[in-house]
Amino acid sequence: MNLYALFGCRFPADRKALFLIEPDGGKLSYAALDERTARLAGRLIELGVAPGDRVAIQAEKSVAALLVYLATLRAGAVHLPLNPAYTAAEVRYFLEDAEPALFIGDPARGAGARQKAMLAEVVETATGRAGFEDVAREPDDLAAILYTSGTTGRSKGAMLTCANLASNAETLRRAWRFTAQDRLLHALPIFHTHGLFVATNVTLLAGGSMLFLPAFDLDEILRLLPETTAMMGVPTFYSRLLSRPDFVRALVAHMRLFVSGSAPLSAETHREFEARTGHAILERYGMTETNMTTSNPYEGPRVPGSVGPPLPGVEIRIADSATGAQMPQGEVGMIEIRGPNVCKGYWRQPDKTAEAFHDDGFFISGDLGFVDERGYVHIVGRDKDLIISGGLNVYPAEVEAAIEAIAGVAECAVIGVPHPDFGEGVVAVVMLRPEAALDEASVAGALAGSLAAYKRPKRLFAVEALPRNAMGKVLKNVLRETYATAFRDR
């Protein structure tokens, strides 16, 4: 079960059909994709890469970097993509932990353009044979290792098998109705599940094509939208589109689907986007360790603030974090996941693997949520982000949604920091819309009718931007450090 060979079974009959188009006009057909990855896979084997070996790559997003991923699969090796933003010290940890047979990257960590050119040269000059035969793999063999973001403690390598990636891509292809007629606007990074395993794998399984942008560029997105049928993005993509007056309904009238993930999409952004365009963004939920687990339906209500029901073949249960007992419908608890999409554990960390899985195979996500009467999952925050103020639980997502509904608020992050009386005090860090003027008193007044007093922020800070990781997720650990003395300094 070589994953690339599975993709190949779905390639268009006419291999001259385009798989990838670059903004500058560069094109890659399915025939060229097959030939170039065959030569590169052969080169990897010439360099000593054996089945099961790790091939690490740290490079800016490019066609060449994408070809390395697919060639690694063809060679039966394990793809290990690393964020280009990682420092030399961070990369050293990953290389020492994963012990790859090959590391592709610029040792001098030169400018991104130079690194991209070097990688392209390596790929273009690959001398392997064009008639390469894909290395046989078993469903449980590893296809990739993705390291978790590591905001607390040591970063862990999630081991993703051929079956994990194949099953999830096929489930998403069906759920989101992707076909060979689709052209995806791809502006996501490819060192992460969203851009690599969701966007790329689904497109390959559908035999479709994609417009491949090196990064999110608002002007380019607006220019290219008329040439696409679908777009996958993080919430900041959509909020930035809404900031442009030339982003109008006519521009996307031909579009079939907008998907959002990797970070929570605010209900306000969801509603504003639908009002502006007529399209309801389809929000889904996944993790590095589980691929995608839930999705709002392609047909049916796409509920703002919800990530939808479990995908076919995936089981979700809500459990008490302390006892493990299953929670009644509507009550908040730990989200636990079981299915063919879930990784087989953490690379060389059996103790962490044992902590993350129950004996019956359910993975403990670390996310808190509940299931409503329709079977839709709602996420209220990470377990580590739960605020306990005066002995009472405060779920950040609930407070954030209430604040983001206030006129003048663009986005909000709610955290708990040390408080002399309550243990933790609720703090809101807010991005305001242009010309908006809000203070703690006005926000408190606006929330009086919607939130109990203990949930309302005791401090509010206005900022121009929230700290984020490469996928647009707000870094609450950074905010907690920044505002740790908010109540002591008052």
XYZ file of C-alpha atoms in Angstrom:
490
model
C 0.000 0.000 0.000
C 2.275 2.742 -1.274
C 0.403 6.004 -0.738
C 1.687 7.568 -3.948
C 0.608 4.489 -5.926
C -2.869 4.947 -4.447
C -2.885 8.550 -5.642
C -1.690 7.366 -9.054
C -4.743 5.135 -9.458
C -6.869 8.313 -9.347
C -4.822 10.429 -11.750
C -6.747 11.610 -14.827
C -6.698 9.254 -17.827
C -5.210 12.122 -19.806
C -1.927 12.624 -17.983
C -1.456 15.937 -19.802
C -4.094 17.343 -17.457
C -2.711 19.964 -15.109
C -2.069 19.155 -11.472
C -0.462 22.414 -10.380
C -0.356 26.004 -11.604
C 1.865 28.705 -10.125
C 0.893 32.391 -10.026
C 3.728 33.268 -12.422
C 2.376 30.856 -15.021
C 4.480 27.784 -14.200
C 2.577 24.534 -14.774
C 2.982 20.905 -13.807
C 0.964 18.195 -15.537
C 0.196 14.824 -14.014
C 2.617 13.256 -16.501
C 5.397 15.617 -15.422
C 4.537 15.023 -11.759
C 4.885 11.281 -12.255
C 8.165 11.530 -14.159
C 9.842 14.035 -11.845
C 8.879 12.244 -8.626
C 10.061 8.941 -10.149
C 13.477 10.409 -10.900
C 13.699 12.020 -7.479
C 12.626 8.830 -5.688
C 15.336 6.960 -7.557
C 17.851 9.580 -6.491
C 16.801 9.239 -2.847
C 17.466 5.506 -3.039
C 20.837 6.138 -4.713
C 21.685 8.338 -1.734
C 21.043 5.405 0.599
C 17.443 6.022 1.699
C 15.824 2.684 2.566
C 12.148 1.848 3.241
C 11.145 3.209 6.644
C 13.995 5.732 6.761
C 13.110 9.295 7.611
C 13.689 12.040 5.032
C 13.663 15.437 6.743
C 13.203 18.654 4.828
C 13.287 22.262 5.974
C 12.482 24.533 3.079
C 10.269 27.378 2.018
C 7.071 26.362 0.265
C 7.763 25.498 -3.368
C 6.902 22.985 -6.064
C 10.274 21.351 -5.448
C 9.480 20.857 -1.755
C 6.147 19.279 -2.672
C 7.890 16.902 -5.076
C 10.217 15.803 -2.258
C 7.164 14.756 -0.217
C 5.750 12.651 -3.030
C 9.121 11.171 -3.996
C 9.706 10.194 -0.365
C 6.415 8.282 -0.422
C 7.392 6.550 -3.670
C 10.708 5.474 -2.152
C 8.883 3.928 0.810
C 10.467 6.388 3.223
C 8.918 8.574 5.927
C 8.373 12.269 5.217
C 9.464 14.645 7.982
C 8.665 18.297 7.114
C 10.077 21.020 9.365
C 8.815 24.568 9.711
C 11.168 26.961 7.837
C 10.949 29.297 10.832
C 12.675 26.820 13.158
C 16.080 27.927 14.427
C 19.213 25.831 14.059
C 18.887 24.741 17.704
C 15.294 23.628 17.173
C 16.204 21.730 14.010
C 19.029 19.997 15.858
C 16.516 18.569 18.334
C 14.319 17.143 15.567
C 17.271 15.637 13.720
C 18.673 14.050 16.867
C 15.247 12.682 17.778
C 14.155 11.377 14.360
C 17.611 10.387 13.057
C 16.749 10.865 9.390
C 18.787 9.127 6.719
C 18.695 12.354 4.736
C 18.176 16.008 5.625
C 17.303 18.361 2.779
C 17.880 22.004 3.574
C 20.370 24.811 3.544
C 22.957 24.226 6.316
C 23.861 27.912 6.230
C 20.213 28.866 6.735
C 20.592 31.552 4.106
C 17.834 33.738 2.713
C 14.630 31.957 1.842
C 15.035 32.672 -1.877
C 18.526 31.119 -1.878
C 17.332 28.033 -0.041
C 14.421 27.656 -2.451
C 16.776 27.911 -5.442
C 19.131 25.295 -3.991
C 16.277 22.869 -3.385
C 14.894 23.426 -6.896
C 18.329 22.649 -8.349
C 18.525 19.374 -6.424
C 15.078 18.326 -7.632
C 15.618 19.421 -11.246
C 18.911 17.547 -11.550
C 17.683 14.301 -10.016
C 19.081 11.479 -12.155
C 16.971 8.549 -11.000
C 15.197 6.434 -13.570
C 11.865 7.658 -14.955
C 10.351 4.160 -14.910
C 10.620 3.910 -11.148
C 8.582 1.200 -9.433
C 7.003 2.410 -6.201
C 8.330 0.629 -3.123
C 5.723 -1.664 -1.591
C 4.413 -0.652 1.834
C 1.928 -2.070 4.335
C -1.063 -0.079 5.649
C 0.503 0.216 9.112
C 3.888 1.388 7.817
C 4.770 5.006 8.518
C 4.261 7.580 5.769
C 5.100 10.692 7.781
C 6.139 12.037 11.147
C 4.790 15.455 12.112
C 6.067 17.097 15.263
C 3.553 18.815 17.497
C 3.981 22.540 18.057
C 5.540 21.971 21.460
C 4.184 25.063 23.212
C 4.682 23.236 26.511
C 7.321 20.600 27.111
C 9.192 18.549 24.567
C 7.774 18.443 21.020
C 6.462 14.989 20.093
C 6.560 13.300 16.691
C 3.141 11.988 15.691
C 3.580 8.778 13.664
C 1.158 8.785 10.716
C 0.724 5.588 8.732
C -0.096 5.015 5.078
C -3.584 3.922 6.153
C -4.064 7.021 8.344
C -3.407 9.388 5.453
C -5.155 7.357 2.775
C -8.359 6.830 4.741
C -8.627 10.447 5.832
C -8.001 11.876 2.356
C -10.610 9.576 0.829
C -13.143 10.418 3.544
C -12.640 14.150 2.958
C -12.788 13.782 -0.816
C -16.182 12.190 -0.496
C -17.479 14.427 2.283
C -16.504 17.641 0.464
C -17.396 16.350 -3.052
C -14.030 16.973 -4.673
C -13.745 15.883 -8.323
C -11.361 16.218 -11.249
C -13.186 19.435 -12.193
C -12.071 21.168 -8.995
C -9.259 23.683 -8.869
C -8.153 24.427 -5.306
C -6.620 27.729 -4.232
C -3.655 26.537 -2.137
C -2.087 29.276 0.011
C -1.295 27.139 3.082
C 2.144 25.983 4.274
C 3.145 22.416 3.418
C 4.921 21.466 6.642
C 1.546 21.037 8.352
C -1.435 18.660 8.150
C -3.773 21.249 6.611
C -1.731 22.232 3.575
C -0.004 18.903 2.982
C -2.343 16.071 3.919
C -5.714 17.763 3.553
C -5.263 20.137 0.614
C -2.695 18.202 -1.406
C -3.794 14.618 -0.754
C -7.467 15.359 -1.388
C -6.626 17.092 -4.670
C -4.509 14.134 -5.794
C -7.178 11.590 -4.897
C -9.741 13.612 -6.846
C -7.468 13.995 -9.864
C -8.058 17.739 -9.637
C -5.722 20.709 -9.829
C -4.553 23.524 -7.612
C -3.276 27.061 -7.870
C -0.162 26.845 -5.724
C 0.790 30.091 -3.965
C 4.081 30.337 -2.038
C 2.245 32.100 0.811
C -0.943 33.984 1.587
C -0.929 37.191 -0.446
C -4.221 39.084 -0.261
C -3.867 40.773 -3.631
C -2.945 37.483 -5.312
C -5.836 35.679 -3.631
C -8.307 38.263 -4.919
C -6.792 38.047 -8.403
C -6.879 34.252 -8.545
C -10.225 33.491 -6.907
C -12.097 33.688 -10.242
C -9.926 30.829 -11.546
C -10.734 28.395 -8.717
C -13.658 26.367 -7.398
C -12.558 25.817 -3.793
C -10.345 27.340 -1.137
C -8.931 25.991 2.112
C -7.685 28.441 4.704
C -7.200 29.398 8.313
C -9.563 31.942 9.934
C -7.180 34.847 9.329
C -7.473 34.234 5.568
C -11.188 34.924 5.768
C -10.988 37.893 8.117
C -8.419 39.481 5.797
C -10.633 38.915 2.776
C -13.490 40.606 4.606
C -11.249 43.620 5.272
C -11.193 44.372 1.541
C -14.106 46.321 0.041
C -13.379 44.738 -3.361
C -14.098 41.284 -1.935
C -17.674 41.140 -3.182
C -20.261 38.472 -3.907
C -19.717 38.553 -7.674
C -16.034 37.647 -7.216
C -16.904 34.252 -5.692
C -20.292 33.535 -7.256
C -18.750 30.628 -9.190
C -17.040 29.096 -6.127
C -18.164 25.750 -4.748
C -16.576 25.573 -1.310
C -14.658 27.495 1.356
C -13.112 25.387 4.151
C -11.631 26.703 7.410
C -9.547 24.963 10.033
C -6.316 24.852 12.104
C -7.716 27.490 14.492
C -11.214 28.401 15.710
C -13.327 30.420 13.271
C -15.317 33.053 15.119
C -19.081 32.944 14.715
C -18.966 36.626 13.753
C -16.569 35.962 10.864
C -18.753 33.054 9.758
C -21.887 35.196 9.700
C -20.215 38.211 8.086
C -18.681 36.052 5.352
C -22.023 34.456 4.506
C -23.777 37.827 4.464
C -21.108 39.273 2.149
C -20.728 36.335 -0.253
C -23.681 33.992 0.114
C -21.231 31.207 1.044
C -21.278 29.546 4.471
C -17.701 28.620 5.374
C -17.373 24.902 6.118
C -15.484 24.589 9.403
C -13.847 21.299 10.340
C -11.757 20.032 13.261
C -8.561 18.055 13.291
C -5.193 17.678 14.959
C -1.668 16.683 14.013
C -2.239 13.321 15.727
C -5.671 12.584 14.255
C -5.864 14.253 10.862
C -9.455 15.475 10.373
C -12.110 14.176 12.764
C -15.276 16.270 12.304
C -16.730 18.506 9.620
C -19.781 20.616 9.103
C -21.814 19.003 6.320
C -21.474 19.766 2.637
C -25.260 19.634 2.451
C -27.096 20.723 5.567
C -26.618 23.389 8.230
C -23.105 24.724 8.729
C -23.469 25.982 12.255
C -21.383 29.009 13.324
C -19.272 28.108 16.347
C -19.506 24.360 15.685
C -17.111 22.020 13.896
C -19.905 19.654 12.874
C -20.486 15.945 13.483
C -17.797 13.247 13.309
C -16.654 12.255 9.835
C -17.699 8.796 8.585
C -15.731 6.087 10.352
C -14.606 8.390 13.167
C -15.908 8.036 16.733
C -16.083 10.959 19.156
C -16.928 10.741 22.835
C -16.946 13.354 25.588
C -15.444 12.206 28.875
C -14.888 13.572 32.353
C -11.222 14.599 32.470
C -10.783 13.325 36.024
C -12.755 10.062 36.025
C -12.970 9.134 32.334
C -16.737 8.669 32.653
C -18.737 9.531 29.533
C -20.560 12.868 29.820
C -24.240 13.377 28.998
C -25.181 15.211 25.815
C -24.611 18.937 26.104
C -22.132 18.756 28.974
C -18.508 19.820 28.600
C -15.712 17.289 28.866
C -12.591 15.975 27.175
C -12.928 15.190 23.459
C -11.685 11.662 22.762
C -11.264 10.236 19.255
C -11.021 6.776 17.702
C -10.800 5.830 14.047
C -8.551 4.910 11.106
C -7.388 8.540 11.003
C -5.671 8.463 14.419
C -1.863 8.174 14.523
C -0.181 5.092 15.978
C 1.565 7.068 18.702
C 4.560 9.305 19.318
C 7.955 8.566 17.828
C 10.222 6.934 20.423
C 8.084 8.156 23.314
C 6.142 5.099 24.524
C 5.361 6.794 27.831
C 3.717 9.755 26.088
C 1.881 7.382 23.759
C 0.511 5.454 26.738
C -0.635 8.698 28.371
C -2.438 9.809 25.202
C -4.435 6.637 24.532
C -6.982 4.653 26.512
C -6.829 0.871 26.400
C -9.838 0.821 24.054
C -7.974 2.904 21.455
C -9.532 6.321 22.086
C -7.073 9.198 21.761
C -7.235 11.919 24.435
C -7.248 15.139 22.416
C -6.611 17.700 25.144
C -9.539 19.719 23.776
C -12.665 20.388 25.812
C -16.051 20.373 24.130
C -19.599 19.091 24.015
C -22.000 17.502 21.549
C -25.347 19.180 20.915
C -28.732 17.596 20.189
C -27.923 17.349 16.461
C -24.671 15.517 17.067
C -22.545 18.565 16.231
C -19.314 18.995 18.196
C -18.559 22.344 19.855
C -15.039 23.094 21.118
C -14.746 25.323 24.176
C -10.934 25.389 24.421
C -7.844 23.425 25.254
C -7.789 21.680 28.622
C -4.653 23.640 29.528
C -6.476 26.902 28.647
C -9.379 26.257 31.039
C -9.683 29.110 33.532
C -10.686 28.320 37.124
C -11.722 31.584 38.758
C -12.984 31.465 42.323
C -13.394 27.700 41.978
C -15.639 28.039 38.910
C -14.799 26.860 35.389
C -14.588 29.505 32.678
C -14.328 28.264 29.086
C -12.440 30.807 26.953
C -14.342 30.063 23.737
C -17.650 31.063 25.337
C -16.275 34.391 26.549
C -14.483 35.053 23.260
C -17.684 34.513 21.279
C -19.582 36.948 23.505
C -16.892 39.627 23.191
C -16.538 39.190 19.426
C -20.274 39.862 19.106
C -19.719 43.395 20.461
C -19.614 46.075 17.775
C -16.071 47.268 17.199
C -14.332 44.004 18.162
C -12.432 42.283 15.350
C -11.024 39.378 17.352
C -10.441 38.383 20.943
C -8.390 35.940 23.001
C -9.353 35.160 26.591
C -6.817 33.835 29.101
C -6.510 33.243 32.827
C -3.661 34.791 34.817
C -2.823 34.762 38.548
C -5.282 36.714 40.714
C -4.762 37.404 44.457
C -8.368 36.601 45.421
C -9.757 34.256 42.750
C -6.701 32.147 41.925
C -7.094 33.066 38.279
C -8.639 36.178 36.823
C -10.191 36.401 33.370
C -8.275 38.657 30.959
C -9.396 39.600 27.450
C -6.875 40.639 24.812
C -8.772 42.348 22.020
C -8.119 43.477 18.465
C -10.418 46.384 17.630
C -11.799 47.380 14.265
C -10.593 50.694 12.824
C -12.046 53.707 14.625
C -13.523 51.543 17.407
C -13.152 52.704 20.985
C -13.854 50.258 23.815
C -12.748 50.093 27.414
C -13.214 47.658 30.289
C -16.378 49.364 31.512
C -18.114 49.346 28.123
C -17.229 45.700 27.503
C -18.422 44.728 30.973
C -21.698 46.532 30.317
C -22.175 44.828 26.961
C -21.585 41.398 28.530
C -23.827 41.918 31.559
C -26.834 40.350 29.901
C -25.039 37.408 28.294
C -22.404 36.172 30.750
C -22.376 35.480 34.464
C -20.220 37.914 36.423
C -17.460 35.377 37.145
C -16.971 34.801 33.388
C -16.600 38.460 32.474
C -13.067 39.779 31.971
C -11.645 41.670 34.931
C -8.995 43.204 32.693
C -9.077 44.128 29.008
C -6.114 44.979 26.798
C -6.377 46.333 23.242
C -3.648 45.217 20.812
C -2.929 45.730 17.136
C -2.258 42.019 16.561
C -2.469 38.753 18.489
C 0.599 36.465 18.567
C 0.096 33.474 16.268
C 1.884 30.404 15.024
C 2.410 29.667 11.347
C -1.130 28.290 10.985
C -2.796 31.352 12.482
C -3.525 29.804 15.871
C -3.343 32.318 18.726
C -0.446 31.560 21.082
C -2.157 31.783 24.449
C 0.969 30.678 26.284
C 2.643 33.853 24.987
C -0.319 35.955 26.115
C -0.252 34.377 29.582
C 3.418 35.292 29.905
C 2.826 38.817 28.613
C -0.057 39.573 30.999
C 1.022 37.412 33.943
C 1.155 40.432 36.266
C -2.065 42.074 35.040
C -3.681 42.003 38.490
C -0.508 42.580 40.469
C 0.322 45.714 38.495
C -3.076 47.290 38.865
